[in-house]
Coordinates of C-alpha atoms in Angstrom, one line a residue:
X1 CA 70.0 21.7 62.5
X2 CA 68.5 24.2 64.7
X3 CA 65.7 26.3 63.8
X4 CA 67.1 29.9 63.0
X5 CA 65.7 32.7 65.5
X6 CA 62.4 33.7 63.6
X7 CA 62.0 36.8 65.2
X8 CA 64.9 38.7 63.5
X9 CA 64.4 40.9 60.6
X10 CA 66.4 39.4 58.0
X11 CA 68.3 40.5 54.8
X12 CA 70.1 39.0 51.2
X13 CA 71.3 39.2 48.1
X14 CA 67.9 37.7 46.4
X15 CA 70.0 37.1 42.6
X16 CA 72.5 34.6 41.4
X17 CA 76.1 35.7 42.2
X18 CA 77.4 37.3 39.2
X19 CA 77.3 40.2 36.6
X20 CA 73.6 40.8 35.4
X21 CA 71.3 43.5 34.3
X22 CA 69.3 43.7 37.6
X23 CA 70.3 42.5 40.9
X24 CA 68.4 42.7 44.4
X25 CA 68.3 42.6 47.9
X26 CA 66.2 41.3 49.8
X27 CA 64.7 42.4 53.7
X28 CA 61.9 41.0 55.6
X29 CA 60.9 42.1 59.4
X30 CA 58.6 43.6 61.3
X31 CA 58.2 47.5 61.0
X32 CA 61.1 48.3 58.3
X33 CA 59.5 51.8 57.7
X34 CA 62.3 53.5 59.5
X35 CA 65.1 51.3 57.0
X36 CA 63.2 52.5 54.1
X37 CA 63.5 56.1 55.3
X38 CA 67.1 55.3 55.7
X39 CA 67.8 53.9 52.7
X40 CA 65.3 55.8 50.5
X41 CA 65.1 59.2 51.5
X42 CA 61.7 58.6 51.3
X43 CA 58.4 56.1 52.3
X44 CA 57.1 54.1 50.1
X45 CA 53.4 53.0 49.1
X46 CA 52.8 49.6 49.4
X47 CA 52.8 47.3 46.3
X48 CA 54.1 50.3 44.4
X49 CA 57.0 49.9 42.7
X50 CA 59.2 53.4 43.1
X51 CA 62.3 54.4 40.9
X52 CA 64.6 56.1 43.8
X53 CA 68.2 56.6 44.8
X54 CA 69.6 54.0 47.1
X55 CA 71.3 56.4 49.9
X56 CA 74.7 55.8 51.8
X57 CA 75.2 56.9 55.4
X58 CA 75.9 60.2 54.5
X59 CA 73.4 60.9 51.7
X60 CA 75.2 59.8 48.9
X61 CA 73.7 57.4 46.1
X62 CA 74.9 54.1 46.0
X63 CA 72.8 53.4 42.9
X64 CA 69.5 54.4 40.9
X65 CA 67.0 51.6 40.9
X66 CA 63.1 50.1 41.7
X67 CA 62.1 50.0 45.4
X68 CA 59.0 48.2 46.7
X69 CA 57.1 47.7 49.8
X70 CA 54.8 45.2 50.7
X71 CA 53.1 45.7 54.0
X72 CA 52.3 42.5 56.4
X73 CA 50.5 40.6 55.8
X74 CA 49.8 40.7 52.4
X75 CA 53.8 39.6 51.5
X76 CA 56.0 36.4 50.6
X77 CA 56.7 35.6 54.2
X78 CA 54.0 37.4 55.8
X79 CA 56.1 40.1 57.4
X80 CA 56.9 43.5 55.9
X81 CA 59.4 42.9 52.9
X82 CA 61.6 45.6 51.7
X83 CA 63.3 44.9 47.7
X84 CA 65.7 47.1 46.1
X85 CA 66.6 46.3 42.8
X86 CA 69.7 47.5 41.6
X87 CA 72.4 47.3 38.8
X88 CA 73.4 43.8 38.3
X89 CA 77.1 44.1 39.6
X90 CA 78.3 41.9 42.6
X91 CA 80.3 45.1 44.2
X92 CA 76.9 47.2 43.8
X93 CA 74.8 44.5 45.7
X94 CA 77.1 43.9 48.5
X95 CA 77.2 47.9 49.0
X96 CA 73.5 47.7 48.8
X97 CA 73.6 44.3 51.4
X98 CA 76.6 46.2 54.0
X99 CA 74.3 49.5 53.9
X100 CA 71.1 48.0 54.9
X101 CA 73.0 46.5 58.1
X102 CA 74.4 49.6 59.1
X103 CA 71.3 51.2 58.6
X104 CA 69.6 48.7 60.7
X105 CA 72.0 49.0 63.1
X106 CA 71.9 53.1 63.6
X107 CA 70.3 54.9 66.3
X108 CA 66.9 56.8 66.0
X109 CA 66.7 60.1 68.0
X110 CA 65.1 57.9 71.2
X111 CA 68.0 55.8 71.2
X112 CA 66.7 52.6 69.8
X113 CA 67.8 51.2 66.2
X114 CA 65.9 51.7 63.7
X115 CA 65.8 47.6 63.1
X116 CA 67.4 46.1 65.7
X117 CA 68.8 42.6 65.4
X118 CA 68.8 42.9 61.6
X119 CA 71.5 39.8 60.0
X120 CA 72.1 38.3 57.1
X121 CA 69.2 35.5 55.8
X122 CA 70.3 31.4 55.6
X123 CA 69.7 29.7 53.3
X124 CA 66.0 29.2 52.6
X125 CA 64.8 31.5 55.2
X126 CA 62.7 33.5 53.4
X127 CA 60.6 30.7 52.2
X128 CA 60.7 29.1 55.7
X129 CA 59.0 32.4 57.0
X130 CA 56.2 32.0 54.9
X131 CA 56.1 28.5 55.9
X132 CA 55.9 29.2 59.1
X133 CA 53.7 32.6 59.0
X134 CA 51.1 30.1 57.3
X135 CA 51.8 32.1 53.3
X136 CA 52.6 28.7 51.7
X137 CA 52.3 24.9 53.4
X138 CA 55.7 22.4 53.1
X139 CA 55.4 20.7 50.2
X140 CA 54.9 24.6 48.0
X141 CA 58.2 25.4 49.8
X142 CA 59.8 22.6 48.5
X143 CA 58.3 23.5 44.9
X144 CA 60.1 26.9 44.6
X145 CA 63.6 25.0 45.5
X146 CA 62.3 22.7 42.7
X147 CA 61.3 24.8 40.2
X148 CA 64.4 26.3 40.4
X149 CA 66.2 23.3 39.9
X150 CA 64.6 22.2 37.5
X151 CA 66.0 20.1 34.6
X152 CA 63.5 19.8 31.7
X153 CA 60.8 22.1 31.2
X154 CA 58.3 18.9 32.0
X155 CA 59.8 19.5 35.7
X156 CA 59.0 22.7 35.6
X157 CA 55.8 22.9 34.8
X158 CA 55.4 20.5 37.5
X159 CA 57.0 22.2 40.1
X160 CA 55.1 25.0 39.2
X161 CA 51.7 23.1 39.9
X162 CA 52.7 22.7 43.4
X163 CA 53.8 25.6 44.2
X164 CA 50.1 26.8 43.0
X165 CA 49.2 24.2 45.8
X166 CA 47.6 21.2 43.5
X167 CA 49.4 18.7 45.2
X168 CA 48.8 20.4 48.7
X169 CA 45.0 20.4 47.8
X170 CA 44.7 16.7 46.6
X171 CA 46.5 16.0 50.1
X172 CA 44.2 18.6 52.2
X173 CA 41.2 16.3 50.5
X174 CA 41.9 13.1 52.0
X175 CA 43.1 14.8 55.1
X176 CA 39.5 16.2 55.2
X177 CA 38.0 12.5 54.4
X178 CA 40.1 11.0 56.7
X179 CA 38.9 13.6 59.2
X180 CA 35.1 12.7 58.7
X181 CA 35.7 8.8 59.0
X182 CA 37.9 9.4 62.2
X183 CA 34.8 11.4 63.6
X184 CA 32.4 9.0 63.1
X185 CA 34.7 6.1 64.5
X186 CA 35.6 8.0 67.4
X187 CA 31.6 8.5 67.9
X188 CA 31.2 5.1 68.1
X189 CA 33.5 4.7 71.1
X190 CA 32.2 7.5 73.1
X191 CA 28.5 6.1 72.9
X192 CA 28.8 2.0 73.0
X193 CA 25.8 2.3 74.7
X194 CA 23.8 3.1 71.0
X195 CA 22.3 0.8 69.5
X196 CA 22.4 2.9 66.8
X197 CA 25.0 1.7 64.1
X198 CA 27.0 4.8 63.4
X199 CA 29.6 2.8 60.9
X200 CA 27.0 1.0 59.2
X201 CA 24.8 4.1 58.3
X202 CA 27.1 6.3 57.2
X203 CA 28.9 3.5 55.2
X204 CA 32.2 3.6 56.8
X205 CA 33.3 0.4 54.5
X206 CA 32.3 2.6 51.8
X207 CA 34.0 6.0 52.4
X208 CA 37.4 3.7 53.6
X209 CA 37.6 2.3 50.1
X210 CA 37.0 5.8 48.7
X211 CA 39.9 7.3 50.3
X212 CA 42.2 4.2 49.5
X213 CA 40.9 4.8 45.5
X214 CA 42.0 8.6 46.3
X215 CA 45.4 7.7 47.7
X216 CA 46.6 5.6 44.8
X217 CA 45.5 8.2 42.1
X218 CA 47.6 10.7 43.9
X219 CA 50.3 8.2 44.5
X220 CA 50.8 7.8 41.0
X221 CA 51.3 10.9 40.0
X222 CA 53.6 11.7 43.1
X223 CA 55.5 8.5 42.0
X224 CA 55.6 10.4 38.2
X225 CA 56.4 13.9 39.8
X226 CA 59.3 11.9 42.1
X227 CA 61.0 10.7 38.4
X228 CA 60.6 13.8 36.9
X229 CA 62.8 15.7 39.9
X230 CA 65.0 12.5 40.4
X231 CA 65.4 11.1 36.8
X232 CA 67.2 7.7 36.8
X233 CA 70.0 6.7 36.4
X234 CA 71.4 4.8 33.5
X235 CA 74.8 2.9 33.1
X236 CA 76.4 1.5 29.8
X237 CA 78.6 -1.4 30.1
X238 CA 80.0 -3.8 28.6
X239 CA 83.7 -5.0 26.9
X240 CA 85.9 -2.4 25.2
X241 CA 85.4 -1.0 21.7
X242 CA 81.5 -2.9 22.2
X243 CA 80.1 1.2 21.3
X244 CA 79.6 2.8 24.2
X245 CA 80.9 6.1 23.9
X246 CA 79.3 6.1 20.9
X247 CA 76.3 5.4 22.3
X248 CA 76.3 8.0 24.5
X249 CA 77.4 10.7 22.2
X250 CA 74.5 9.4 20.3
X251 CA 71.9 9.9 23.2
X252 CA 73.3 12.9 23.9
X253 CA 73.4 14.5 20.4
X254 CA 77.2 15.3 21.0
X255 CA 80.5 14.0 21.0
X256 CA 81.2 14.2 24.8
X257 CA 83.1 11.1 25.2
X258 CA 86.3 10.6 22.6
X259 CA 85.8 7.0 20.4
X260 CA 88.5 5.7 18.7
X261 CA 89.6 1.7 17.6
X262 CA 91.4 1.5 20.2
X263 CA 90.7 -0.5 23.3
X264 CA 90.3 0.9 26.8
X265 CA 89.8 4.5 25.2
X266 CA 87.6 5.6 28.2
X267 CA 89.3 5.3 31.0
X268 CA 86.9 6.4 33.6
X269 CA 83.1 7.6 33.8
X270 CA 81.6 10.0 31.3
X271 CA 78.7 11.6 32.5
X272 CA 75.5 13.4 30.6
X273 CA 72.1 14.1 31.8
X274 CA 69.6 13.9 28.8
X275 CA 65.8 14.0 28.4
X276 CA 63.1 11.8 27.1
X277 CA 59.6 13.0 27.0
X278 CA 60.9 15.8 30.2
X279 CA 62.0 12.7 32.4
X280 CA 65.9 13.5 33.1
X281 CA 68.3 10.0 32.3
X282 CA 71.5 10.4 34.0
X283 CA 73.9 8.4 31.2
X284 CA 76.8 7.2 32.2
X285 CA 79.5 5.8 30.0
X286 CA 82.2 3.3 32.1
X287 CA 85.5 1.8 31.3
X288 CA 85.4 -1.2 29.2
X289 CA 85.7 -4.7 31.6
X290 CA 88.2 -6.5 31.1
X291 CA 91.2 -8.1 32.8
X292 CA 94.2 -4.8 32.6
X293 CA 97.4 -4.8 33.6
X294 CA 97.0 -0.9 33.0
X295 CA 96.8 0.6 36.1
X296 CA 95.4 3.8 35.2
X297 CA 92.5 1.5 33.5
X298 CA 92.1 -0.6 36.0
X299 CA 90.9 2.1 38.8
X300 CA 88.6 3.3 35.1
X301 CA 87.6 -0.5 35.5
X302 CA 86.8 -0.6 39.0
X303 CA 84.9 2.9 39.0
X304 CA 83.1 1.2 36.3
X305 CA 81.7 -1.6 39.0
X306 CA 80.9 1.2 41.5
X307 CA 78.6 3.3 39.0
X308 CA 77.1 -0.3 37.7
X309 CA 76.1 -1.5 41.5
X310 CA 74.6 2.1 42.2
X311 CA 72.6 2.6 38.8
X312 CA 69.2 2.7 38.3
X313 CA 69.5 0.5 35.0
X314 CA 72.0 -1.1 33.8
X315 CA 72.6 -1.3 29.5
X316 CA 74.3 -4.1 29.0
X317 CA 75.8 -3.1 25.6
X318 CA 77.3 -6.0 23.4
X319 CA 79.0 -5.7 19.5
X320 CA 76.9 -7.7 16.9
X321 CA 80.4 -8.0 14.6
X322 CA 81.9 -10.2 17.4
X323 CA 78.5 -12.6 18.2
X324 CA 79.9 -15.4 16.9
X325 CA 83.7 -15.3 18.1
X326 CA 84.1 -17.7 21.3
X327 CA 86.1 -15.5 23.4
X328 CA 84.2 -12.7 23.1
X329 CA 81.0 -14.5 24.0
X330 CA 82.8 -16.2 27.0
X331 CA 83.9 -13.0 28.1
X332 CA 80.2 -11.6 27.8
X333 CA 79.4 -14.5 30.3
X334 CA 81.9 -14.3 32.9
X335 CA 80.8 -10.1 33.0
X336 CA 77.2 -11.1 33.4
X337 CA 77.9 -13.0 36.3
X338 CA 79.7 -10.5 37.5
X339 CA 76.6 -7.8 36.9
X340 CA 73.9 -10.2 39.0
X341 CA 76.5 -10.2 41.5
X342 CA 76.6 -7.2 41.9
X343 CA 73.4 -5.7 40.6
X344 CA 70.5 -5.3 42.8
X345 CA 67.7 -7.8 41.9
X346 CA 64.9 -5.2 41.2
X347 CA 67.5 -2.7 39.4
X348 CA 66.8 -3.9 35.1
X349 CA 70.0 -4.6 32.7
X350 CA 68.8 -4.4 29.6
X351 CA 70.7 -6.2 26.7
X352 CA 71.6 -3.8 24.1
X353 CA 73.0 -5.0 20.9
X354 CA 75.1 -2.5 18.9
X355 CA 76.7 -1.9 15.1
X356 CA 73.5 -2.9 14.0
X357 CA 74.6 -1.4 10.5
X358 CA 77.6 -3.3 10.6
X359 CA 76.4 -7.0 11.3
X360 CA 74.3 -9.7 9.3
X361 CA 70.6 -9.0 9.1
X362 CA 70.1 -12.4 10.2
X363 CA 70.6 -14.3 12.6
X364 CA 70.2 -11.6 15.5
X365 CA 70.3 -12.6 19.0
X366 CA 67.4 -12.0 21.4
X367 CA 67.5 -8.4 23.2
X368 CA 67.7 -4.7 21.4
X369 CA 69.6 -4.2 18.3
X370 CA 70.5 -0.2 17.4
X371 CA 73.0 1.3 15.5
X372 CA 75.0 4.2 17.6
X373 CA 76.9 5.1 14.4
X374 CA 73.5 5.3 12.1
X375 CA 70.8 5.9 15.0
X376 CA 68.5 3.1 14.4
X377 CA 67.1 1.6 17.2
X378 CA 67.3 4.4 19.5
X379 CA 64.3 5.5 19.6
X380 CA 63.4 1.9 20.8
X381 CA 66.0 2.0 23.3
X382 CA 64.7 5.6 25.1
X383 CA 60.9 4.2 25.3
X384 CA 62.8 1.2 27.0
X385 CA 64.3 3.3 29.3
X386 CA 61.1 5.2 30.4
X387 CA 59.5 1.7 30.6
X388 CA 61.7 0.4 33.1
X389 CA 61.8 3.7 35.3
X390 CA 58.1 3.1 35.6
X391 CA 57.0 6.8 33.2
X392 CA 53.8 6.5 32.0
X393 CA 53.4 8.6 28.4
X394 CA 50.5 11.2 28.8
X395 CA 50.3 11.5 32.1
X396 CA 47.8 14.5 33.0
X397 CA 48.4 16.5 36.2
X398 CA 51.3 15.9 37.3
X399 CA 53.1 17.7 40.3
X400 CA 56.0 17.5 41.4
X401 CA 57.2 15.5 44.8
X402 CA 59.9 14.2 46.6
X403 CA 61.0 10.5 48.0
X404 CA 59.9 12.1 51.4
X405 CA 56.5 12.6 49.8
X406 CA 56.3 9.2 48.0
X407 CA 57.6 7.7 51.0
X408 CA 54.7 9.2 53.3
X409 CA 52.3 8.3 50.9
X410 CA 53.0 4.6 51.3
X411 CA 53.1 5.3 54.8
X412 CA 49.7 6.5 54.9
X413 CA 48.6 3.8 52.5
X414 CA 49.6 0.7 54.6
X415 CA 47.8 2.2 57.4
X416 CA 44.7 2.4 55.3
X417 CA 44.9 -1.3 55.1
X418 CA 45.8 -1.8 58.1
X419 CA 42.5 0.0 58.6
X420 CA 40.0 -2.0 56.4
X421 CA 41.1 -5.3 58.5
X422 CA 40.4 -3.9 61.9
X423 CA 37.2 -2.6 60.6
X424 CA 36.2 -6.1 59.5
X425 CA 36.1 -6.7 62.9
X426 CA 33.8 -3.9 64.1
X427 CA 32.9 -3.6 67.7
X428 CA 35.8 -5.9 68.3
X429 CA 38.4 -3.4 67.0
X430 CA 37.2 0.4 66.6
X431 CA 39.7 1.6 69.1
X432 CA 42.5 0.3 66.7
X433 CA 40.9 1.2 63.2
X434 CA 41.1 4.8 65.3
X435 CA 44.2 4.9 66.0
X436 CA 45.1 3.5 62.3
X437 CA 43.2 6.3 61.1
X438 CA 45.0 8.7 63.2
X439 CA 48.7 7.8 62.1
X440 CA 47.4 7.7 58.5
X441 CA 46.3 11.4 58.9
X442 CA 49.9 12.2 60.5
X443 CA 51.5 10.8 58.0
X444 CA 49.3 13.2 55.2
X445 CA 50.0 15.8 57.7
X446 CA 53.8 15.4 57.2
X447 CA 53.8 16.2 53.4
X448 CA 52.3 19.5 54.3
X449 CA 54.2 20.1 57.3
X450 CA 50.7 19.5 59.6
X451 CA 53.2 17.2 61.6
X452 CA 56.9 18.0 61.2
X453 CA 59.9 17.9 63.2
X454 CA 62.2 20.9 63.9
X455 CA 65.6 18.8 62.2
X456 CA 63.2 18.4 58.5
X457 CA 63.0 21.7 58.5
X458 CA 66.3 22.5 58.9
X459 CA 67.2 20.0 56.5
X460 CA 65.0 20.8 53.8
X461 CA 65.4 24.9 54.2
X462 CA 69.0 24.4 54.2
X463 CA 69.1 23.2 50.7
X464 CA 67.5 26.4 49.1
X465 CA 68.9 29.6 47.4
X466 CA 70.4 32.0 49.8
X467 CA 67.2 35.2 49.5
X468 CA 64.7 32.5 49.0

C-alpha cells in the first residue's frame, strides 16, 4: 500500500458509527482558520473549547455543539486540528462531514479556497500524521489501535503504558547503549595505529553483556504484552458426549453451547473468548470424533481437525465413567494418533479428565481430573492454561507489543551474539562486531519506526479506526 499524500488537509467522522450522545468530526491541515470562520461564524482561541452553532452554506445551523482549536504544533498530529462535537446522530455527523468539504472547497474573495485539497481521512491517518510529524514514535501508534481493541482490562492498561511511551523508552535505552558501543568500536577502526586499547578500557565485553541483560528483561515482558493482545488459542476435543460443551459453558460462565445425552450434539465449532488473570483464551468447542455416516457431522467432524491443527493448545478431554470400557479407550487411542499427526510438536495437548463427580475416587488415571457439571478442577485447569501459553502471574510493567515487535527483538538479540563471538576475536574481527552492532540497532530502530519501510506503514495504519 502506498503512502497517502501527506500534504492534504484531511477530515472524518472521529466516533463509532451509530446513535450516541456526542458525536465528532474530525479536521487536521495546515491553516484551517478560514474553515473555522466558515463553519463557526466565528475564530476560535486555541485549546479553548467553545459552545457555537455549526453553520450551513447559507447561515443556517446544522447543530449546537463544542468546537476546539488546537494550533500547530502543539496538536495530535502536529498540524492545526479543527473538532466539532455534535449530537450523536449518524445523519447529523455526515451533514457536519459533507459541510466541512464544501466549505473547504469554496472560494475566498482572492479566488483561492479557503482549504484546498481538503478529502476525507483513511483509515489511521490521523495517527500516521503524528507519526510522521514526530508527535508519537511507531510502536505508541500501534498502542492507540490496541487500546482500543482491547479485550481485558489487563490489555488495557498495557496498551495504555505504551502509548505513554514505556516501551518506546526501554527501546530508546539500548538504542542509546548500542550507540555508545558502536562509537567506540568504530574508533578503533579509524585509528589502528593506537596502541591505546579503546575496547579494553572502556570495557566493551562489559557494556555488550549489559545490553544483552537489558534485551532479555524487555523481551519478556514484550513476549507477556504479545499474549495479552494475542491470547491463545485453546481447542477441546475429544469423543462425543466426553463433556465438552459443558466444559466450555463452564469456562465461560454461560450456556453458549446446547448439551444434551445425545451424541454428535455439536455439530460444528463453538466459539468463546474468556479471561484468566487479563490474558484472553480463545475456547473453542469441536464436534465429537468419531467415524459418522452423518454428513452434516461429518464436515462438524472435519472442522473439528482444522481448528485442532491450528490451536494453540490442544485439551484433550476424556469421560472418567467410560475409563474402563475397551472400546472407548481404543477409540481414545486411534484419536491420539490422529492429534500428533496432526498437531504441531511444540503446540501442548493436555489430557483433561472430566465427570469427575460422576466416577470412582479411585483409581484415576494420570492427567487432570475436573468436574464441568460441579466445577472442580477448573481452577487447576485455567493455571494450566496460562502455564502452557508461557504467562507469568505478577508480572510488573508490562506493555503491550506485537509479534512484529517480539520478532525484532529476537532479531536484535541474535545479532548481539553474534556480536560477543566476533569480539572474542578483537583486532581480528572489529569490522564485523560493527557491522553486527549496526543491524542490531536497525533492528531496535524498526520497533519505533527509526527504520521502516513505506508498505509497514501502510499496513499497520490501515488496520486503525477511520478519525484515528
Amino acid at each position: 500500500m502506498s503512502l497517502p499524500r501527506h500534504s492534504d488537509p484531511i477530515v472524518a467522522i472521529a466516533t463509532a458509527p451509530g446513535r450516541g450522545a456526542v458525536g465528532m468530526v474530525r479536521v487536521s491541515g495546515r491553516g484551517l482558520q478560514d474553515l473555522v470562520l466558515a463553519l463557526c461564524g466565528r475564530s476560535l482561541k486555541p485549546r479553548e473549547a467553545t459552545y457555537t452553532a455549526f453553520l450551513d452554506d447559507s447561515g443556517q445551523a446544522i447543530d449546537h455543539g463544542l468546537a476546539l482549536y488546537f494550533a500547530a504544533p502543539h496538536s495530535f498530529t502536529g498540524e492545526d486540528i479543527l473538532e466539532l462535537q455534535a449530537h450523536g446522530g449518524p445523519v447529523v455527523l455526515q451533514l457536519l462531514l459533507a459541510r466541512c468539504l464544501q466549505a473547504g472547497a469554496e472560494l475566498k474573495p482572492n479566488g483561492t479556497p479557503r482549504l484546498a485539497h481538503l478529502r476525507v481521512a483513511l483509515p489511521g491517518e490521523f495517527s500516521e500524521r503524528a507519526f510522521l510529524n514526530d508527535k508519537i514514535d511507531l510502536a505508541q501508534a500501534e498502542a492507540i489501535a490496541d487500546l482500543i481493541d482491547a479485550s481485558t482490562e489487563a490489555a488495557a492498561r498495557s496498551a495504555s503504558r505504551s502509548l505513554a511511551g514505556v516501551f518506546s523508552q526501554e527501546i530508546h535505552n539500548l538504542r542509546d547503549a548500542l550507540i555508545h558501543l558502536r562509537m567506540l568500536v568504530e574508533a578503533t577502526l579509524d585509528f589502528p595505529e593506537e596502541e591505546i586499547d579503546f575496547l579494553r578500557q572502556a570495557d566493551a565485553q562489559g557494556q555488550l553483556t549489559k545490553l544483552e541483560q537489558g534485551l532479555a528483561s524487555v523481551q519478556a515482558r514484550a513476549q507477556q504484552g504479545s499474549l495479552l493482545r494475542e491470547g491463545i488459542k485453546v481447542v477441546i476435543a475429544g469423543q462425543p458426549n466426553a463433556g465438552k460443551s459443558s466444559l466450555l459453558n463452564a469456562l465461560a460462565g454461560a450456556e453458549l453451547a446446547i448439551v444434551t445425552a445425545v451424541p454428535g450434539t455439536t455439530r460444528d465449532k463453538v466459539q468463546q473468548t474468556i479471561q484468566i488473570e487479563g490474558v484472553p483464551v480463545h475456547v473453542v468447542d469441536t464436534a465429537g470424533l468419531r467415524e459418522s455416516e452423518d454428513e452434516i457431522e461429518k464436515i462438524g467432524i472435519e472442522h473439528a481437525w482444522d481448528a485442532i491443527a491450528q490451536a494453540d493448545a490442544v485439551l484433550f478431554l476424556h469421560d472418567l465413567t467410560r475409563f474402563h470400557a475397551p472400546d472407548y479407550r481404543a477409540d481414545d487411542e486411534t484419536i491420539a494418533r490422529a492429534i500428533a499427526h496432526k498437531v504441531p510438536r511444540q503446540v501442548p495437548v493436555i489430557e483433561v479428565w472430566n465427570k469427575l463427580d460422576a466416577a470412582p475416587a479411585q483409581d484415576l488415571p494420570d492427567g487432570l481430573h475436573l468436574s464441568a457439571k460441579t466445577g472442580a478442577g477448573l481452577d487447576v485447569l485455567r493455571q494450566k492454561l496460562l502455564q502452557v501459553a508461557g504467562w507469568q502471574s505478577g508480572s510488573e510493567g508490562v506493555f503491550m507489543a506485537r509479534e512484529r515487535h517480539v520478532q525484532a527483538l529476537h532479531l536484535t538479540q541474535s545479532h548481539l551474539q553474534q556480536a560477543q563471538i566476533h569480539l572474542a576475536s578483537q583486532a581480528q574481527a572489529l569490522d564485523l562486531l560493527a557491522e553486527e552492532l549496526r543491524l542490531a540497532q536497525n533492528a531496535l530502530g524498526e520497533i519505533t519506526g527509526e527504520f521502516t519501510s513505506d508498505d509497514l506503514l501502510g499496513v499497520i495504519f490501515s488496520s486503525f479506526c477511520i478519525g484515528k
